[in-house]
Amino acid sequence: MATSQERQRANLARMKRVMEEIENTTDDYNLINELHELLRKPYSLSLKWHMIVFKSEIDRSLWYLEDIRNEEIEIEKMKRRRGKEPKEELNKVSGKFSEIVSAFKLDHQMVYDEKANQYKLSKSGVSRTTRENIFAIPKSMIGDGKLQWSEAVKQKWGEDNIGQRESLERGFCN
């Protein structure tokens, strides 16, 4: 029989794998449900503050994923309506504003060309619909069989003063 610590380590490792699978697939409904199930399990080795931040970051990532899923659906609808998109890049669109807006695509952006003194529609170098690394911060927190304060979390949330205080309290109580 596995101990509580071994189960926690296995659950955190599975959670990390599930997040990586979600980033690499569009069929993610069951994976998101599994991620929610894993979040409901107790993680007593981790500090409560780390768990709060971890769940908050997963919620933020899932909210961002929902936006990505909506954009993926829109792109699929546009592809079905128009057929395949042209391979050539749209360099210049001139005319009325309505023509520019109708020519605008989700993977294109308006760029101001200083030489020509006008705006151009060009293909965006970075796709707005990328699933890659949307769980970067939560995945960075998983380590050593418990949740920890990583560099990515430190950059976003600052120093871990609350976690340090909580670990001190745990030391006094035990």
mmCIF file of N, CA, C and O in Angstrom, residues 68-141:
data_model
loop_
_atom_site.group_PDB
_atom_site.id
_atom_site.type_symbol
_atom_site.label_atom_id
_atom_site.label_comp_id
_atom_site.label_asym_id
_atom_site.label_seq_id
_atom_site.Cartn_x
_atom_site.Cartn_y
_atom_site.Cartn_z
ATOM 1 N N ILE A 68 -8.202 30.499 -26.119
ATOM 2 C CA ILE A 68 -7.509 29.828 -27.221
ATOM 3 C C ILE A 68 -8.462 28.869 -27.937
ATOM 4 O O ILE A 68 -8.495 28.823 -29.163
ATOM 5 N N ARG A 69 -9.258 28.133 -27.171
ATOM 6 C CA ARG A 69 -10.214 27.203 -27.772
ATOM 7 C C ARG A 69 -11.229 27.949 -28.628
ATOM 8 O O ARG A 69 -11.586 27.498 -29.723
ATOM 9 N N ASN A 70 -11.709 29.109 -28.144
ATOM 10 C CA ASN A 70 -12.653 29.905 -28.935
ATOM 11 C C ASN A 70 -12.014 30.392 -30.226
ATOM 12 O O ASN A 70 -12.661 30.388 -31.283
ATOM 13 N N GLU A 71 -10.762 30.812 -30.177
ATOM 14 C CA GLU A 71 -10.065 31.256 -31.387
ATOM 15 C C GLU A 71 -9.837 30.089 -32.342
ATOM 16 O O GLU A 71 -9.948 30.263 -33.560
ATOM 17 N N GLU A 72 -9.532 28.906 -31.804
ATOM 18 C CA GLU A 72 -9.370 27.730 -32.657
ATOM 19 C C GLU A 72 -10.679 27.406 -33.384
ATOM 20 O O GLU A 72 -10.663 27.063 -34.567
ATOM 21 N N ILE A 73 -11.788 27.538 -32.692
ATOM 22 C CA ILE A 73 -13.093 27.286 -33.314
ATOM 23 C C ILE A 73 -13.355 28.307 -34.414
ATOM 24 O O ILE A 73 -13.822 27.959 -35.504
ATOM 25 N N GLU A 74 -13.050 29.585 -34.143
ATOM 26 C CA GLU A 74 -13.245 30.633 -35.156
ATOM 27 C C GLU A 74 -12.379 30.378 -36.389
ATOM 28 O O GLU A 74 -12.833 30.554 -37.516
ATOM 29 N N ILE A 75 -11.148 29.975 -36.183
ATOM 30 C CA ILE A 75 -10.246 29.698 -37.310
ATOM 31 C C ILE A 75 -10.796 28.533 -38.138
ATOM 32 O O ILE A 75 -10.792 28.574 -39.369
ATOM 33 N N GLU A 76 -11.290 27.493 -37.468
ATOM 34 C CA GLU A 76 -11.866 26.356 -38.182
ATOM 35 C C GLU A 76 -13.099 26.775 -38.978
ATOM 36 O O GLU A 76 -13.284 26.340 -40.110
ATOM 37 N N LYS A 77 -13.934 27.630 -38.395
ATOM 38 C CA LYS A 77 -15.118 28.109 -39.113
ATOM 39 C C LYS A 77 -14.713 28.896 -40.350
ATOM 40 O O LYS A 77 -15.304 28.746 -41.425
ATOM 41 N N MET A 78 -13.704 29.763 -40.202
ATOM 42 C CA MET A 78 -13.250 30.561 -41.344
ATOM 43 C C MET A 78 -12.658 29.674 -42.427
ATOM 44 O O MET A 78 -12.877 29.912 -43.610
ATOM 45 N N LYS A 79 -11.925 28.645 -42.042
ATOM 46 C CA LYS A 79 -11.335 27.734 -43.026
ATOM 47 C C LYS A 79 -12.421 26.983 -43.781
ATOM 48 O O LYS A 79 -12.313 26.774 -44.981
ATOM 49 N N ARG A 80 -13.477 26.580 -43.076
ATOM 50 C CA ARG A 80 -14.563 25.865 -43.739
ATOM 51 C C ARG A 80 -15.316 26.764 -44.702
ATOM 52 O O ARG A 80 -15.721 26.337 -45.765
ATOM 53 N N ARG A 81 -15.496 28.035 -44.322
ATOM 54 C CA ARG A 81 -16.219 28.964 -45.190
ATOM 55 C C ARG A 81 -15.427 29.312 -46.432
ATOM 56 O O ARG A 81 -15.955 29.379 -47.521
ATOM 57 N N ARG A 82 -14.157 29.573 -46.269
ATOM 58 C CA ARG A 82 -13.329 30.055 -47.374
ATOM 59 C C ARG A 82 -12.549 28.958 -48.070
ATOM 60 O O ARG A 82 -11.932 29.212 -49.084
ATOM 61 N N GLY A 83 -12.529 27.789 -47.531
ATOM 62 C CA GLY A 83 -11.638 26.771 -48.044
ATOM 63 C C GLY A 83 -10.281 26.977 -47.400
ATOM 64 O O GLY A 83 -10.171 27.574 -46.343
ATOM 65 N N LYS A 84 -9.256 26.529 -48.037
ATOM 66 C CA LYS A 84 -7.922 26.702 -47.469
ATOM 67 C C LYS A 84 -7.472 28.142 -47.619
ATOM 68 O O LYS A 84 -7.780 28.806 -48.598
ATOM 69 N N GLU A 85 -6.703 28.594 -46.641
ATOM 70 C CA GLU A 85 -6.190 29.968 -46.684
ATOM 71 C C GLU A 85 -5.070 30.059 -47.717
ATOM 72 O O GLU A 85 -4.327 29.100 -47.930
ATOM 73 N N PRO A 86 -4.923 31.206 -48.334
ATOM 74 C CA PRO A 86 -3.829 31.366 -49.290
ATOM 75 C C PRO A 86 -2.488 31.304 -48.573
ATOM 76 O O PRO A 86 -2.357 31.750 -47.445
ATOM 77 N N LYS A 87 -1.502 30.725 -49.248
ATOM 78 C CA LYS A 87 -0.199 30.565 -48.627
ATOM 79 C C LYS A 87 0.601 31.848 -48.641
ATOM 80 O O LYS A 87 1.471 32.040 -47.818
ATOM 81 N N GLU A 88 0.326 32.727 -49.578
ATOM 82 C CA GLU A 88 1.096 33.968 -49.650
ATOM 83 C C GLU A 88 0.680 34.913 -48.531
ATOM 84 O O GLU A 88 -0.436 34.887 -48.059
ATOM 85 N N GLU A 89 1.607 35.719 -48.125
ATOM 86 C CA GLU A 89 1.362 36.671 -47.049
ATOM 87 C C GLU A 89 0.722 37.923 -47.623
ATOM 88 O O GLU A 89 1.085 38.396 -48.692
ATOM 89 N N LEU A 90 -0.256 38.450 -46.917
ATOM 90 C CA LEU A 90 -0.887 39.688 -47.338
ATOM 91 C C LEU A 90 0.012 40.842 -46.910
ATOM 92 O O LEU A 90 0.178 41.095 -45.735
ATOM 93 N N ASN A 91 0.605 41.508 -47.858
ATOM 94 C CA ASN A 91 1.530 42.577 -47.528
ATOM 95 C C ASN A 91 0.848 43.921 -47.396
ATOM 96 O O ASN A 91 1.193 44.726 -46.572
ATOM 97 N N LYS A 92 -0.134 44.149 -48.239
ATOM 98 C CA LYS A 92 -0.694 45.484 -48.270
ATOM 99 C C LYS A 92 -2.186 45.415 -48.568
ATOM 100 O O LYS A 92 -2.612 44.693 -49.459
ATOM 101 N N VAL A 93 -2.944 46.135 -47.793
ATOM 102 C CA VAL A 93 -4.368 46.261 -48.040
ATOM 103 C C VAL A 93 -4.670 47.746 -48.029
ATOM 104 O O VAL A 93 -4.391 48.433 -47.057
ATOM 105 N N SER A 94 -5.183 48.219 -49.117
ATOM 106 C CA SER A 94 -5.543 49.637 -49.160
ATOM 107 C C SER A 94 -7.004 49.745 -49.529
ATOM 108 O O SER A 94 -7.572 48.852 -50.141
ATOM 109 N N GLY A 95 -7.611 50.797 -49.135
ATOM 110 C CA GLY A 95 -9.015 50.989 -49.439
ATOM 111 C C GLY A 95 -9.760 51.448 -48.221
ATOM 112 O O GLY A 95 -9.206 52.048 -47.306
ATOM 113 N N LYS A 96 -11.037 51.156 -48.207
ATOM 114 C CA LYS A 96 -11.891 51.583 -47.119
ATOM 115 C C LYS A 96 -11.595 50.762 -45.860
ATOM 116 O O LYS A 96 -11.089 49.649 -45.931
ATOM 117 N N PHE A 97 -11.969 51.349 -44.752
ATOM 118 C CA PHE A 97 -11.759 50.674 -43.472
ATOM 119 C C PHE A 97 -12.495 49.340 -43.430
ATOM 120 O O PHE A 97 -11.970 48.350 -42.931
ATOM 121 N N SER A 98 -13.699 49.280 -43.986
ATOM 122 C CA SER A 98 -14.479 48.043 -43.973
ATOM 123 C C SER A 98 -13.780 46.941 -44.765
ATOM 124 O O SER A 98 -13.847 45.772 -44.403
ATOM 125 N N GLU A 99 -13.097 47.300 -45.856
ATOM 126 C CA GLU A 99 -12.347 46.312 -46.627
ATOM 127 C C GLU A 99 -11.169 45.784 -45.832
ATOM 128 O O GLU A 99 -10.859 44.596 -45.883
ATOM 129 N N ILE A 100 -10.533 46.672 -45.108
ATOM 130 C CA ILE A 100 -9.392 46.252 -44.293
ATOM 131 C C ILE A 100 -9.860 45.307 -43.195
ATOM 132 O O ILE A 100 -9.252 44.264 -42.958
ATOM 133 N N VAL A 101 -10.951 45.642 -42.532
ATOM 134 C CA VAL A 101 -11.465 44.807 -41.449
ATOM 135 C C VAL A 101 -11.904 43.452 -41.977
ATOM 136 O O VAL A 101 -11.645 42.425 -41.361
ATOM 137 N N SER A 102 -12.552 43.415 -43.133
ATOM 138 C CA SER A 102 -12.991 42.128 -43.672
ATOM 139 C C SER A 102 -11.813 41.274 -44.126
ATOM 140 O O SER A 102 -11.893 40.062 -44.113
ATOM 141 N N ALA A 103 -10.701 41.906 -44.514
ATOM 142 C CA ALA A 103 -9.523 41.153 -44.921
ATOM 143 C C ALA A 103 -8.700 40.696 -43.720
ATOM 144 O O ALA A 103 -7.860 39.817 -43.843
ATOM 145 N N PHE A 104 -8.951 41.275 -42.577
ATOM 146 C CA PHE A 104 -8.173 40.961 -41.380
ATOM 147 C C PHE A 104 -8.470 39.550 -40.914
ATOM 148 O O PHE A 104 -9.612 39.124 -40.839
ATOM 149 N N LYS A 105 -7.426 38.823 -40.579
ATOM 150 C CA LYS A 105 -7.570 37.455 -40.110
ATOM 151 C C LYS A 105 -6.985 37.359 -38.713
ATOM 152 O O LYS A 105 -6.210 38.205 -38.302
ATOM 153 N N LEU A 106 -7.353 36.299 -38.011
ATOM 154 C CA LEU A 106 -6.891 36.155 -36.631
ATOM 155 C C LEU A 106 -5.381 36.011 -36.521
ATOM 156 O O LEU A 106 -4.802 36.405 -35.531
ATOM 157 N N ASP A 107 -4.742 35.452 -37.530
ATOM 158 C CA ASP A 107 -3.303 35.273 -37.449
ATOM 159 C C ASP A 107 -2.535 36.398 -38.150
ATOM 160 O O ASP A 107 -1.363 36.271 -38.439
ATOM 161 N N HIS A 108 -3.206 37.511 -38.430
ATOM 162 C CA HIS A 108 -2.576 38.676 -39.045
ATOM 163 C C HIS A 108 -2.686 39.868 -38.109
ATOM 164 O O HIS A 108 -3.539 39.899 -37.224
ATOM 165 N N GLN A 109 -1.843 40.842 -38.312
ATOM 166 C CA GLN A 109 -1.898 42.052 -37.504
ATOM 167 C C GLN A 109 -1.590 43.261 -38.370
ATOM 168 O O GLN A 109 -0.930 43.148 -39.395
ATOM 169 N N MET A 110 -2.075 44.400 -37.916
ATOM 170 C CA MET A 110 -1.808 45.654 -38.626
ATOM 171 C C MET A 110 -0.451 46.184 -38.157
ATOM 172 O O MET A 110 -0.207 46.297 -36.965
ATOM 173 N N VAL A 111 0.421 46.495 -39.123
ATOM 174 C CA VAL A 111 1.747 47.005 -38.821
ATOM 175 C C VAL A 111 1.943 48.296 -39.602
ATOM 176 O O VAL A 111 1.609 48.368 -40.794
ATOM 177 N N TYR A 112 2.479 49.300 -38.941
ATOM 178 C CA TYR A 112 2.708 50.581 -39.598
ATOM 179 C C TYR A 112 4.059 50.543 -40.305
ATOM 180 O O TYR A 112 5.089 50.277 -39.704
ATOM 181 N N ASP A 113 4.058 50.797 -41.606
ATOM 182 C CA ASP A 113 5.276 50.841 -42.406
ATOM 183 C C ASP A 113 5.690 52.305 -42.545
ATOM 184 O O ASP A 113 5.014 53.089 -43.211
ATOM 185 N N GLU A 114 6.794 52.665 -41.904
ATOM 186 C CA GLU A 114 7.250 54.056 -41.913
ATOM 187 C C GLU A 114 7.723 54.493 -43.294
ATOM 188 O O GLU A 114 7.572 55.656 -43.664
ATOM 189 N N LYS A 115 8.299 53.582 -44.072
ATOM 190 C CA LYS A 115 8.788 53.932 -45.406
ATOM 191 C C LYS A 115 7.630 54.314 -46.329
ATOM 192 O O LYS A 115 7.710 55.288 -47.067
ATOM 193 N N ALA A 116 6.573 53.520 -46.306
ATOM 194 C CA ALA A 116 5.423 53.782 -47.168
ATOM 195 C C ALA A 116 4.419 54.722 -46.511
ATOM 196 O O ALA A 116 3.471 55.154 -47.157
ATOM 197 N N ASN A 117 4.604 55.003 -45.229
ATOM 198 C CA ASN A 117 3.747 55.915 -44.483
ATOM 199 C C ASN A 117 2.283 55.438 -44.482
ATOM 200 O O ASN A 117 1.362 56.215 -44.668
ATOM 201 N N GLN A 118 2.097 54.126 -44.281
ATOM 202 C CA GLN A 118 0.752 53.559 -44.224
ATOM 203 C C GLN A 118 0.775 52.252 -43.433
ATOM 204 O O GLN A 118 1.841 51.700 -43.166
ATOM 205 N N TYR A 119 -0.398 51.785 -43.100
ATOM 206 C CA TYR A 119 -0.518 50.522 -42.379
ATOM 207 C C TYR A 119 -0.559 49.372 -43.369
ATOM 208 O O TYR A 119 -1.120 49.479 -44.447
ATOM 209 N N LYS A 120 0.046 48.243 -42.961
ATOM 210 C CA LYS A 120 0.022 47.030 -43.759
ATOM 211 C C LYS A 120 -0.507 45.901 -42.899
ATOM 212 O O LYS A 120 -0.324 45.886 -41.689
ATOM 213 N N LEU A 121 -1.139 44.966 -43.557
ATOM 214 C CA LEU A 121 -1.619 43.768 -42.893
ATOM 215 C C LEU A 121 -0.573 42.693 -43.122
ATOM 216 O O LEU A 121 -0.286 42.340 -44.263
ATOM 217 N N SER A 122 0.033 42.209 -42.060
ATOM 218 C CA SER A 122 1.049 41.177 -42.236
ATOM 219 C C SER A 122 0.779 40.017 -41.285
ATOM 220 O O SER A 122 0.141 40.179 -40.243
ATOM 221 N N LYS A 123 1.274 38.875 -41.685
ATOM 222 C CA LYS A 123 1.079 37.671 -40.892
ATOM 223 C C LYS A 123 1.855 37.802 -39.592
ATOM 224 O O LYS A 123 3.009 38.192 -39.583
ATOM 225 N N SER A 124 1.200 37.507 -38.516
ATOM 226 C CA SER A 124 1.815 37.621 -37.205
ATOM 227 C C SER A 124 2.864 36.536 -37.032
ATOM 228 O O SER A 124 2.630 35.376 -37.368
ATOM 229 N N GLY A 125 4.007 36.912 -36.484
ATOM 230 C CA GLY A 125 5.076 35.943 -36.250
ATOM 231 C C GLY A 125 4.714 34.971 -35.148
ATOM 232 O O GLY A 125 5.061 33.808 -35.176
ATOM 233 N N VAL A 126 3.982 35.432 -34.140
ATOM 234 C CA VAL A 126 3.581 34.591 -33.024
ATOM 235 C C VAL A 126 2.084 34.357 -33.119
ATOM 236 O O VAL A 126 1.314 35.304 -33.207
ATOM 237 N N SER A 127 1.701 33.111 -33.115
ATOM 238 C CA SER A 127 0.280 32.784 -33.191
ATOM 239 C C SER A 127 -0.400 33.139 -31.880
ATOM 240 O O SER A 127 0.128 32.883 -30.807
ATOM 241 N N ARG A 128 -1.564 33.742 -32.000
ATOM 242 C CA ARG A 128 -2.323 34.062 -30.789
ATOM 243 C C ARG A 128 -2.987 32.828 -30.231
ATOM 244 O O ARG A 128 -3.397 32.812 -29.082
ATOM 245 N N THR A 129 -3.105 31.803 -31.033
ATOM 246 C CA THR A 129 -3.781 30.588 -30.599
ATOM 247 C C THR A 129 -2.769 29.501 -30.298
ATOM 248 O O THR A 129 -2.826 28.423 -30.854
ATOM 249 N N THR A 130 -1.868 29.773 -29.413
ATOM 250 C CA THR A 130 -0.874 28.770 -29.063
ATOM 251 C C THR A 130 -1.152 28.214 -27.683
ATOM 252 O O THR A 130 -1.400 28.959 -26.753
ATOM 253 N N ARG A 131 -1.140 26.915 -27.589
ATOM 254 C CA ARG A 131 -1.350 26.241 -26.313
ATOM 255 C C ARG A 131 -0.020 26.013 -25.599
ATOM 256 O O ARG A 131 -0.009 25.618 -24.445
ATOM 257 N N GLU A 132 1.049 26.241 -26.303
ATOM 258 C CA GLU A 132 2.372 25.946 -25.773
ATOM 259 C C GLU A 132 2.662 26.764 -24.526
ATOM 260 O O GLU A 132 2.523 27.976 -24.511
ATOM 261 N N ASN A 133 3.016 26.095 -23.474
ATOM 262 C CA ASN A 133 3.432 26.694 -22.201
ATOM 263 C C ASN A 133 2.366 27.546 -21.522
ATOM 264 O O ASN A 133 2.702 28.477 -20.801
ATOM 265 N N ILE A 134 1.096 27.235 -21.696
ATOM 266 C CA ILE A 134 0.095 27.997 -20.954
ATOM 267 C C ILE A 134 0.091 27.604 -19.482
ATOM 268 O O ILE A 134 -0.343 28.370 -18.645
ATOM 269 N N PHE A 135 0.604 26.422 -19.174
ATOM 270 C CA PHE A 135 0.711 25.974 -17.785
ATOM 271 C C PHE A 135 2.137 26.100 -17.267
ATOM 272 O O PHE A 135 2.548 25.358 -16.378
ATOM 273 N N ALA A 136 2.912 27.030 -17.803
ATOM 274 C CA ALA A 136 4.325 27.145 -17.431
ATOM 275 C C ALA A 136 4.504 27.398 -15.936
ATOM 276 O O ALA A 136 5.329 26.744 -15.285
ATOM 277 N N ILE A 137 3.743 28.319 -15.369
ATOM 278 C CA ILE A 137 3.913 28.653 -13.949
ATOM 279 C C ILE A 137 3.456 27.501 -13.045
ATOM 280 O O ILE A 137 4.205 27.101 -12.144
ATOM 281 N N PRO A 138 2.259 26.919 -13.258
ATOM 282 C CA PRO A 138 1.893 25.790 -12.388
ATOM 283 C C PRO A 138 2.858 24.610 -12.497
ATOM 284 O O PRO A 138 3.183 23.991 -11.488
ATOM 285 N N LYS A 139 3.327 24.305 -13.715
ATOM 286 C CA LYS A 139 4.272 23.194 -13.866
ATOM 287 C C LYS A 139 5.579 23.483 -13.151
ATOM 288 O O LYS A 139 6.216 22.577 -12.625
ATOM 289 N N SER A 140 5.992 24.766 -13.123
ATOM 290 C CA SER A 140 7.254 25.099 -12.460
ATOM 291 C C SER A 140 7.144 24.965 -10.945
ATOM 292 O O SER A 140 8.154 24.810 -10.264
ATOM 293 N N MET A 141 5.925 25.001 -10.413
ATOM 294 C CA MET A 141 5.733 24.884 -8.964
ATOM 295 C C MET A 141 5.805 23.443 -8.480
ATOM 296 O O MET A 141 6.008 23.199 -7.291
#
